[in-house]
XYZ file of C-alpha atoms in Angstrom:
675
model
C 40.353 -206.772 60.553
C 38.224 -206.551 57.388
C 40.125 -207.585 54.254
C 39.217 -205.732 51.082
C 38.903 -207.700 47.851
C 41.812 -205.607 46.500
C 44.138 -206.850 49.247
C 42.954 -210.418 48.769
C 43.644 -210.267 45.037
C 47.102 -208.829 45.622
C 47.895 -211.692 47.967
C 46.915 -214.191 45.296
C 48.619 -212.385 42.416
C 51.196 -214.504 40.690
C 50.154 -217.534 42.722
C 51.320 -220.859 41.336
C 51.701 -224.259 42.858
C 55.353 -225.234 43.067
C 54.947 -228.926 43.661
C 56.329 -230.418 40.464
C 59.819 -229.668 39.245
C 60.058 -228.127 35.772
C 63.667 -229.263 35.694
C 66.584 -229.749 38.053
C 66.816 -226.725 40.321
C 63.751 -225.076 38.720
C 60.054 -225.206 39.481
C 56.777 -224.033 38.043
C 56.600 -220.244 38.122
C 60.247 -219.812 39.130
C 61.900 -216.436 38.635
C 65.346 -215.922 37.087
C 67.121 -216.769 40.353
C 65.131 -220.004 40.536
C 62.889 -219.038 43.462
C 59.541 -220.791 43.141
C 56.151 -219.126 43.265
C 54.325 -218.871 46.590
C 51.961 -221.775 47.107
C 48.315 -221.513 48.092
C 49.347 -222.501 51.612
C 51.826 -219.618 51.809
C 49.269 -217.166 50.419
C 46.783 -218.216 53.106
C 49.405 -217.905 55.826
C 50.367 -214.392 54.786
C 46.737 -213.379 54.359
C 46.114 -214.480 57.942
C 48.840 -212.112 59.191
C 46.709 -209.181 58.013
C 44.141 -210.206 60.608
C 46.676 -210.447 63.449
C 48.311 -207.000 63.434
C 46.848 -203.468 63.669
C 47.797 -202.492 60.118
C 45.498 -199.467 60.222
C 47.806 -197.838 62.815
C 49.892 -195.339 60.810
C 51.844 -193.708 63.661
C 55.128 -195.351 62.694
C 54.916 -193.945 59.172
C 54.151 -190.479 60.531
C 57.116 -190.677 62.919
C 59.456 -192.088 60.269
C 58.687 -189.147 57.936
C 58.567 -186.428 60.574
C 61.161 -183.697 60.213
C 62.339 -184.656 56.719
C 64.685 -181.960 55.402
C 66.014 -183.557 52.233
C 66.086 -186.885 50.424
C 68.156 -188.271 47.576
C 65.777 -190.377 45.451
C 68.710 -191.797 43.468
C 70.805 -192.887 46.437
C 73.397 -195.229 44.950
C 76.838 -195.407 46.588
C 79.804 -196.945 44.810
C 82.641 -198.972 46.301
C 86.108 -197.442 46.311
C 87.259 -200.412 44.219
C 84.281 -200.446 41.878
C 80.785 -201.859 42.079
C 78.031 -200.793 44.461
C 77.974 -200.633 48.239
C 74.467 -199.212 48.606
C 71.427 -198.928 46.345
C 68.194 -197.575 47.794
C 66.345 -197.443 44.432
C 66.791 -201.213 44.390
C 64.107 -201.367 47.083
C 61.577 -199.296 45.113
C 59.470 -202.420 44.525
C 58.289 -202.150 48.153
C 55.018 -200.207 48.478
C 55.808 -196.866 50.133
C 52.931 -197.261 52.597
C 53.731 -200.869 53.406
C 50.487 -202.062 51.820
C 49.649 -204.512 49.030
C 52.164 -207.109 50.152
C 52.729 -209.801 47.521
C 52.006 -213.385 48.504
C 55.753 -214.027 48.677
C 56.366 -211.614 51.582
C 54.947 -211.677 55.098
C 52.809 -208.483 55.254
C 54.218 -207.530 58.649
C 57.814 -207.731 57.380
C 56.712 -205.900 54.214
C 55.425 -203.055 56.395
C 58.702 -202.908 58.344
C 60.660 -202.939 55.085
C 58.608 -199.984 53.836
C 59.355 -198.038 57.014
C 63.065 -198.753 56.635
C 62.876 -197.468 53.049
C 62.142 -193.957 54.351
C 65.538 -192.326 54.083
C 67.163 -188.922 54.076
C 68.190 -186.115 56.430
C 65.760 -185.470 59.288
C 65.460 -182.902 62.062
C 64.649 -184.816 65.246
C 64.420 -181.751 67.472
C 66.156 -178.396 67.619
C 69.888 -178.943 67.200
C 69.564 -182.707 66.610
C 69.486 -184.388 63.203
C 69.684 -187.887 61.745
C 70.790 -189.385 58.449
C 68.730 -192.537 57.939
C 68.743 -195.107 55.158
C 72.372 -194.683 54.080
C 73.471 -197.891 55.804
C 72.113 -200.433 58.257
C 72.487 -197.928 61.121
C 71.740 -194.216 61.506
C 74.237 -191.371 61.799
C 73.087 -188.686 64.248
C 74.298 -185.077 64.297
C 74.214 -182.884 67.396
C 74.839 -179.152 67.059
C 77.447 -177.921 69.537
C 78.679 -174.420 70.384
C 81.115 -174.250 67.479
C 80.342 -177.252 65.286
C 78.933 -180.773 65.209
C 79.072 -183.910 67.321
C 78.523 -187.055 65.243
C 77.068 -190.277 66.640
C 77.749 -193.671 64.992
C 79.435 -192.998 61.622
C 77.959 -196.075 59.897
C 79.572 -199.283 58.609
C 81.689 -198.309 55.636
C 83.861 -195.435 54.472
C 81.763 -195.047 51.331
C 78.356 -194.741 53.017
C 79.619 -192.529 55.844
C 81.260 -190.147 53.388
C 78.086 -189.863 51.315
C 75.906 -189.298 54.388
C 78.258 -186.713 55.876
C 78.495 -184.719 52.645
C 74.704 -184.852 52.239
C 74.307 -183.365 55.725
C 76.840 -180.643 54.918
C 75.013 -179.829 51.710
C 71.732 -179.169 53.503
C 72.807 -177.991 56.967
C 75.904 -176.042 56.016
C 79.546 -176.841 56.604
C 80.555 -176.918 60.254
C 83.643 -178.322 61.963
C 83.314 -181.702 63.661
C 84.272 -181.450 67.331
C 83.566 -185.009 68.483
C 82.465 -188.456 67.319
C 80.630 -190.910 69.569
C 80.744 -194.668 69.073
C 77.755 -195.971 71.026
C 78.933 -199.571 70.844
C 81.384 -202.068 69.455
C 79.525 -203.465 66.429
C 81.027 -202.447 63.110
C 77.896 -200.786 61.692
C 78.440 -198.036 64.290
C 82.110 -197.235 63.786
C 83.387 -198.871 60.588
C 82.695 -195.804 58.428
C 84.612 -193.328 60.580
C 87.369 -192.831 58.004
C 84.710 -191.679 55.548
C 84.100 -188.720 57.862
C 87.710 -188.116 58.853
C 88.786 -187.793 55.222
C 86.711 -184.597 54.963
C 88.060 -182.924 58.119
C 90.862 -180.389 58.250
C 94.123 -181.163 60.009
C 93.082 -178.815 62.815
C 89.743 -180.597 63.244
C 91.430 -183.998 63.408
C 94.076 -182.758 65.837
C 91.424 -181.538 68.292
C 88.785 -184.190 67.654
C 87.356 -186.075 70.639
C 86.323 -189.671 69.998
C 84.148 -190.923 72.840
C 83.391 -194.609 73.417
C 82.378 -196.981 76.231
C 84.946 -198.895 78.267
C 86.279 -201.956 76.468
C 85.323 -200.559 73.084
C 88.657 -200.890 71.310
C 89.259 -204.493 72.326
C 85.688 -205.608 71.622
C 85.391 -203.714 68.336
C 88.572 -205.204 66.924
C 88.290 -208.710 68.337
C 84.736 -209.831 67.553
C 85.497 -211.104 64.073
C 89.126 -212.148 64.543
C 89.006 -215.636 66.079
C 85.861 -216.934 64.366
C 85.780 -214.360 61.573
C 85.634 -216.697 58.546
C 82.703 -218.657 59.974
C 80.860 -215.528 61.120
C 81.225 -213.729 57.802
C 80.099 -216.786 55.830
C 77.007 -217.071 58.011
C 76.439 -213.311 57.712
C 76.060 -213.823 53.961
C 73.005 -215.936 54.807
C 71.663 -213.653 57.535
C 71.750 -210.502 55.403
C 70.837 -212.076 52.066
C 74.011 -210.909 50.372
C 73.554 -213.237 47.382
C 69.827 -212.579 46.954
C 68.172 -210.268 44.461
C 66.329 -207.278 45.881
C 62.802 -208.252 44.893
C 59.624 -209.786 46.243
C 61.128 -213.295 46.155
C 64.462 -212.184 47.570
C 65.837 -209.755 50.125
C 63.470 -207.011 51.318
C 65.346 -205.885 54.439
C 66.734 -207.127 57.726
C 64.014 -205.695 59.964
C 66.680 -203.696 61.778
C 67.285 -201.737 58.573
C 67.920 -202.547 54.930
C 71.240 -204.347 55.403
C 74.913 -203.729 56.171
C 77.089 -201.954 53.626
C 79.848 -204.306 52.468
C 82.317 -201.533 51.717
C 85.653 -200.387 53.124
C 85.795 -200.770 56.896
C 87.881 -198.513 59.118
C 88.618 -197.606 62.706
C 89.747 -194.722 64.903
C 90.974 -195.097 68.468
C 88.912 -193.376 71.185
C 90.345 -190.389 73.039
C 87.721 -190.444 75.815
C 86.477 -193.575 77.579
C 83.223 -193.687 79.549
C 83.360 -196.323 82.279
C 80.517 -195.590 84.683
C 76.808 -194.908 84.520
C 76.097 -191.322 85.497
C 79.259 -189.956 83.894
C 78.614 -186.423 82.653
C 80.711 -184.872 79.892
C 80.556 -181.429 78.350
C 81.529 -181.651 74.699
C 81.937 -178.284 72.967
C 79.248 -176.849 75.216
C 76.871 -179.823 75.001
C 76.127 -181.675 78.236
C 75.839 -185.456 77.933
C 74.906 -187.950 80.642
C 75.920 -191.559 79.969
C 74.589 -194.982 80.940
C 76.832 -198.037 80.550
C 74.839 -200.968 79.147
C 77.693 -203.298 78.173
C 76.591 -206.912 78.092
C 73.166 -206.186 76.645
C 73.087 -205.894 72.848
C 76.875 -205.459 72.623
C 79.789 -206.323 74.929
C 80.759 -202.627 75.033
C 77.923 -200.104 74.799
C 76.481 -196.922 76.261
C 73.327 -194.858 75.920
C 73.267 -191.136 76.658
C 70.943 -188.263 77.463
C 70.993 -184.659 76.278
C 69.427 -182.609 79.108
C 69.105 -179.432 77.046
C 66.991 -181.123 74.364
C 65.535 -183.686 76.783
C 66.590 -186.273 74.207
C 67.518 -189.874 75.025
C 69.781 -191.799 72.644
C 68.935 -195.462 73.176
C 71.877 -196.694 71.054
C 70.843 -200.324 70.351
C 69.550 -201.094 73.824
C 66.065 -200.590 72.411
C 64.837 -200.479 68.824
C 61.641 -200.656 66.824
C 61.690 -204.444 66.689
C 62.574 -207.377 68.893
C 66.340 -207.777 68.893
C 68.528 -210.890 69.023
C 69.487 -212.601 72.255
C 71.421 -214.852 69.902
C 72.395 -213.591 66.475
C 72.028 -216.294 63.802
C 75.280 -215.225 62.130
C 76.959 -216.559 65.259
C 78.192 -214.891 68.452
C 78.077 -215.408 72.179
C 74.538 -215.330 73.556
C 73.299 -212.217 75.327
C 71.794 -212.101 78.799
C 68.109 -211.154 78.544
C 67.838 -210.551 82.283
C 70.644 -207.982 82.259
C 69.311 -206.442 79.051
C 65.859 -205.917 80.535
C 67.398 -204.452 83.680
C 69.349 -201.872 81.685
C 66.169 -200.763 79.896
C 64.460 -200.274 83.246
C 67.466 -198.332 84.518
C 67.353 -196.063 81.456
C 63.631 -195.509 81.970
C 64.304 -194.243 85.487
C 67.515 -192.326 84.785
C 66.127 -190.430 81.829
C 62.453 -190.241 82.763
C 62.235 -186.595 81.677
C 63.068 -187.457 78.066
C 60.666 -185.966 75.546
C 62.535 -187.271 72.506
C 63.916 -190.756 71.844
C 66.354 -191.449 69.011
C 68.621 -194.421 68.426
C 71.159 -196.189 66.254
C 68.437 -197.789 64.132
C 64.931 -196.908 62.983
C 62.999 -193.702 63.611
C 62.490 -191.511 66.717
C 59.641 -191.161 69.183
C 58.279 -187.961 70.680
C 56.428 -187.404 73.966
C 57.197 -188.631 77.489
C 54.201 -190.954 77.640
C 55.049 -192.602 74.312
C 58.681 -193.085 75.321
C 57.717 -194.461 78.736
C 55.281 -196.948 77.204
C 57.847 -198.016 74.589
C 60.586 -198.617 77.159
C 58.267 -200.540 79.470
C 57.112 -202.859 76.698
C 60.628 -203.462 75.393
C 61.817 -204.094 78.953
C 59.007 -206.544 79.621
C 59.432 -208.342 76.297
C 62.997 -209.402 77.072
C 62.194 -210.207 80.688
C 59.142 -212.245 79.702
C 61.209 -214.318 77.272
C 63.885 -214.809 79.926
C 61.636 -215.634 82.863
C 59.203 -217.905 81.056
C 61.953 -219.749 79.188
C 63.712 -220.469 82.474
C 60.427 -221.465 84.120
C 59.677 -223.990 81.395
C 63.311 -225.114 81.282
C 63.068 -225.953 84.969
C 60.072 -228.135 84.118
C 62.207 -230.022 81.594
C 61.391 -228.184 78.362
C 64.001 -228.551 75.625
C 65.105 -225.664 73.375
C 62.811 -226.813 70.582
C 59.893 -227.142 72.964
C 60.545 -223.651 74.294
C 60.630 -222.250 70.783
C 57.379 -223.996 69.877
C 55.323 -223.100 72.929
C 56.465 -219.691 74.134
C 54.380 -216.756 72.911
C 54.266 -213.151 74.029
C 51.137 -212.237 75.998
C 48.589 -210.064 74.150
C 49.648 -206.951 76.082
C 53.138 -207.215 74.543
C 52.310 -208.861 71.233
C 50.048 -206.061 70.001
C 52.909 -203.629 69.369
C 54.752 -203.625 66.061
C 57.982 -202.650 67.826
C 57.932 -205.931 69.760
C 57.564 -208.121 66.686
C 60.275 -210.499 65.572
C 61.528 -208.607 62.545
C 65.144 -209.238 63.606
C 65.210 -211.451 66.670
C 62.284 -213.813 67.281
C 60.640 -215.307 70.352
C 61.565 -218.697 68.909
C 65.324 -218.380 68.654
C 65.550 -215.981 71.612
C 63.960 -218.621 73.853
C 66.593 -221.084 72.647
C 69.242 -218.480 73.467
C 68.047 -218.283 77.065
C 68.346 -222.065 77.316
C 71.832 -221.932 75.801
C 72.865 -219.176 78.220
C 72.130 -221.397 81.210
C 72.452 -224.939 79.884
C 74.580 -224.918 76.736
C 74.050 -227.260 73.785
C 73.125 -230.470 75.661
C 69.537 -231.243 76.716
C 70.658 -234.225 78.873
C 69.096 -236.693 76.420
C 71.805 -239.382 76.050
C 71.073 -239.754 72.325
C 72.649 -236.328 71.846
C 75.908 -237.147 73.620
C 77.692 -238.815 70.738
C 75.593 -238.755 67.553
C 76.992 -239.601 64.146
C 78.036 -236.738 61.853
C 75.148 -235.355 59.806
C 76.001 -237.077 56.529
C 76.561 -240.508 58.051
C 73.365 -240.299 60.086
C 71.429 -239.120 57.023
C 72.669 -241.997 54.850
C 71.547 -244.598 57.387
C 68.193 -242.883 57.956
C 67.334 -242.557 54.266
C 68.377 -246.141 53.582
C 66.161 -247.412 56.404
C 63.238 -245.388 54.992
C 63.501 -247.237 51.695
C 65.893 -245.017 49.791
C 65.909 -241.501 48.410
C 63.392 -242.046 45.604
C 60.752 -243.413 47.953
C 61.303 -240.547 50.401
C 61.136 -237.985 47.594
C 57.898 -239.412 46.208
C 56.224 -239.152 49.601
C 57.727 -235.703 50.202
C 56.273 -234.402 46.922
C 52.852 -235.669 47.913
C 53.105 -233.918 51.272
C 54.314 -230.713 49.623
C 51.346 -230.674 47.243
C 48.906 -231.624 50.012
C 49.960 -228.605 52.091
C 47.929 -226.376 49.755
C 44.680 -227.802 51.174
C 45.743 -227.733 54.831
C 44.953 -225.019 57.336
C 47.673 -222.431 57.887
C 49.267 -224.037 60.936
C 49.314 -227.548 59.514
C 50.608 -226.300 56.174
C 53.473 -224.411 57.797
C 54.295 -227.385 60.016
C 54.370 -229.614 56.949
C 56.958 -227.342 55.331
C 58.991 -227.329 58.548
C 58.937 -231.129 58.698
C 59.766 -231.455 54.996
C 62.764 -229.186 55.542
C 64.094 -231.628 58.149
C 63.275 -234.682 56.042
C 64.718 -233.422 52.764
C 67.799 -232.076 54.493
C 68.495 -235.702 55.418
C 68.173 -236.766 51.777
C 70.493 -233.982 50.586
C 73.106 -234.769 53.218
C 72.877 -238.465 52.351
C 73.277 -237.743 48.632
C 74.263 -234.129 47.887
C 74.285 -234.836 44.130
C 70.575 -235.733 44.136
C 69.286 -232.767 42.145
C 65.628 -233.662 42.642
C 66.083 -233.624 46.409
C 67.925 -230.305 46.259
C 65.216 -228.780 44.070
C 62.354 -229.886 46.300
C 64.142 -228.776 49.464
C 64.804 -225.402 47.813
C 61.081 -225.069 47.085
C 60.325 -225.825 50.734
C 62.845 -223.212 51.890
C 61.213 -220.703 49.533
C 57.843 -221.141 51.226
C 59.279 -220.910 54.733
C 61.153 -217.772 53.696
C 58.072 -216.170 52.175
C 56.127 -216.769 55.391
C 58.847 -215.521 57.755
C 58.191 -212.301 59.677
C 61.877 -212.040 60.574
C 64.171 -210.495 57.972
C 67.113 -212.767 58.915
C 64.902 -215.871 58.881
C 63.668 -214.954 55.409
C 67.211 -214.385 54.181
C 68.489 -217.638 55.718
C 65.743 -219.687 54.069
C 65.997 -217.965 50.688
C 69.803 -218.030 50.647
C 69.610 -221.720 51.507
C 67.269 -222.205 48.551
C 69.572 -220.171 46.313
C 72.652 -222.202 47.225
C 70.847 -225.510 46.759
C 70.184 -224.358 43.201
C 73.431 -222.524 42.438
C 76.035 -223.761 44.908
C 78.251 -221.982 47.409
C 79.914 -218.697 46.383
C 83.129 -218.836 44.389
C 84.791 -216.556 46.919
C 84.028 -215.337 50.414
C 84.272 -211.875 51.908
C 87.900 -210.864 51.544
C 89.895 -210.371 54.778
C 91.510 -207.305 53.200
C 88.220 -205.449 53.763
C 89.091 -205.461 57.472
C 92.667 -204.182 57.067
C 92.150 -200.799 58.756
C 90.332 -202.417 61.677
C 93.099 -204.979 62.052
C 95.700 -202.219 62.261
C 94.159 -201.314 65.632
C 93.721 -204.884 66.851
C 95.827 -205.900 69.877
C 98.852 -207.840 68.627
C 98.081 -210.773 70.920
C 94.841 -211.362 69.001
C 96.809 -211.799 65.776
C 98.676 -214.670 67.362
C 95.442 -216.105 68.769
C 94.033 -216.106 65.241
C 97.170 -217.841 63.968
C 96.796 -220.502 66.669
C 93.264 -221.418 65.569
C 94.466 -221.673 61.958
C 97.219 -224.163 62.792
C 96.585 -227.450 60.989
C 97.271 -230.020 63.696
C 97.951 -232.839 61.229
C 100.579 -230.786 59.401
C 102.145 -229.766 62.721
C 102.330 -233.319 64.079
C 105.804 -234.060 65.431
C 107.143 -230.584 64.740
C 108.474 -228.103 67.278
C 110.017 -224.682 66.807
C 110.293 -221.214 68.303
C 109.925 -218.029 66.290
C 110.637 -214.555 67.574
C 108.541 -211.783 66.012
C 109.740 -208.223 66.589
C 107.545 -205.287 65.609
C 110.018 -202.545 64.834
C 107.399 -199.775 64.949
C 105.972 -200.902 68.316
C 109.289 -201.814 69.915
C 107.702 -205.091 71.039
C 108.804 -208.703 70.657
C 106.818 -211.932 70.967
C 107.852 -215.570 71.059
C 105.798 -218.132 69.149
C 106.252 -221.690 70.394
C 105.032 -224.699 68.431
C 104.852 -228.031 70.245
C 102.326 -230.856 70.578
C 100.476 -229.438 67.548
C 99.638 -226.331 69.601
C 100.841 -222.758 69.035
C 101.513 -220.528 72.059
C 102.698 -216.928 72.238
C 104.044 -214.590 74.907
C 105.617 -211.178 75.076
C 109.410 -211.296 75.577
C 112.487 -209.112 75.933
C 114.632 -208.340 72.910
C 117.477 -210.571 74.062
C 115.356 -213.744 74.116
C 116.705 -216.317 71.674
C 114.668 -218.381 69.196
C 115.134 -220.763 66.286
C 114.247 -217.933 63.926
C 113.675 -214.185 64.226
C 111.367 -212.094 62.069
C 111.520 -208.290 62.208
C 108.842 -206.219 60.522
C 106.271 -203.478 61.084
C 102.763 -204.082 62.316
C 101.154 -202.870 59.032
C 103.316 -205.279 57.053
C 102.354 -208.118 59.400
C 98.668 -207.258 58.849
C 99.212 -207.270 55.087
C 100.658 -210.780 55.357
C 97.684 -211.965 57.412
C 95.044 -210.555 55.035
C 96.877 -211.693 51.912
C 97.979 -208.300 50.594
C 101.621 -209.389 50.840
C 103.137 -212.816 50.266
C 105.547 -214.021 52.942
C 107.695 -215.972 50.494
C 108.305 -212.896 48.343
C 108.860 -210.631 51.366
C 111.485 -212.943 52.851
C 113.649 -212.251 49.848
C 113.004 -208.493 49.875
C 114.240 -205.557 51.945
C 110.866 -204.894 53.641
C 111.653 -207.146 56.581
C 114.687 -208.719 58.192
C 115.070 -212.349 59.132
C 117.511 -214.550 60.995
C 117.486 -218.327 60.653
C 116.225 -220.692 57.972
C 113.868 -218.991 55.551
C 112.645 -222.353 54.316
C 111.769 -223.399 57.870
C 109.793 -220.182 58.363
C 107.942 -220.679 55.094
C 107.207 -224.240 56.223
C 105.790 -222.917 59.486
C 103.424 -220.503 57.769
C 102.330 -223.253 55.397
C 100.950 -225.093 58.422
C 98.433 -222.279 58.890
C 95.095 -222.740 57.151
C 93.801 -219.972 54.925
C 90.015 -220.225 55.404
C 88.200 -218.785 52.417
C 84.819 -218.208 54.062
C 82.929 -220.022 51.302
C 82.262 -223.417 52.868
C 79.036 -225.340 52.254
C 76.135 -224.853 54.646
C 73.046 -226.455 53.074
C 75.046 -229.358 51.644
C 77.855 -231.461 53.147
């Protein structure tokens, strides 16, 4: 593709070499957050991207704007407790046409970020609307005989409320007859209370909430056991600590980002268990496809025969998705995922409209067919070729380095790695079949990272010698070709990580590694990769956050969590050293559920089981489920409650307090880029 001089100048605007530190944690040309200027090597790499993608194809922009009814140019949504949950004007620095990308942003990601900036209320087809750009996901509205059917009421109460009221303002006020949760990830159900708060008692009494089989358990359990680790990593993946600017967060690829507001839940009234299930909801016929085990452990797509409209949920989207999400979760099966896409293509082959939980719609049978085929083949290609190479002995890193989509699949923007990538998806396929071990004996019992790093750096002549050579390599990257320059940054990231883990107080090492992470982030086509690199750079300069995401944000979700999962979460918080040599039994009776459970501590392990009321124990605690949740999330202190009238207790109060003191209280703010 021909590059105009205007585009070339934009790519080089603000360019400064970041090789020499201006001071600890700062570098030449750094912005207020400390992020260094893009180097000449990064500018060349991002310029090259303009030659690799069909940027003159404007169909996505036409589709993303099609059917716009209304838009709020000042879309800022406040948190119930103060502060902001959502701020679309904060992304106004992104060119509305996705052009003129600065040297600090991959032009392909810049284009995707511009598309995801297009927000408002849209008519998809007659009787079908979408609210886009009010959260990470979309909220869809289907007109029924006497009201509305809502699909995926966003992440947070605040954003869902704002979106719902905006739709009412421009479409008129109609009763809500049903809400569909397409799958069990929180950005598709967590805002439901923001809608319910605006419904009449009669509406709520007759409301149908439709979800796939397993929804309630999966929706409430995903973040319970490993929640603190997942939420800490999510801060990296979604760039929560980054500024919204051309050296910070520009978007996730899948959307702008999740709304960190007030999360809620509502239990389904109707469960869909089988593909082919047909429901009539206030006069609207819906045909469902179960796709659980693809993008989510509980998920369905559905088809509206009257409008010939296919809702793809998150089975397909306008980017490559994650087979493994970097925030942490169980890997997904690419083979099954691809098979579900093919099944949808055949089941709903008459579809003339495609809409989904993210991004913008498609119109026309041929366009939808081509889109589904290419998405199907993308996941199957990654699966099949990763396994083929794995069976020839390729390691995860070798898979990630060598696997590339064929030209027939790589030409489409919707197959690009704006969210998932070929690189980490290939590793996910390996993990799915083989786990963490490559069979190389050196990986069986390695030293912890810090100990290994100390020995390595010492053998290399010490930190100062390593840093001197690393600075030379960093500066030399400016004169290398694009591939060699990028590989130099990748290698320096590994090398300097060793120096930082050997001596985390070495500010020069932290500063240089942060500069390296900046360049890798600026070159990344994936939104999560960019945010991981740039958050890593930010924390090397400024440290870990003073506090993590508060568990109290999940209170309403936890109120619907199976009680057994509460005890599972307590078991993984038990500090084995503190519990050494101790044994006890505690009976917990939920007075509102009429259920009792026995907790047994022995061998530094906590077990639980459901019991009858007459089972004896060393101590008995009687309370309501909401009060128990408040204790778990820190809204209520156990010590104070034991001496109040809000619960009853039999046995030694001091022993019970001692038991709860053996449970860790993870803060979700642990170090990641330092020991």
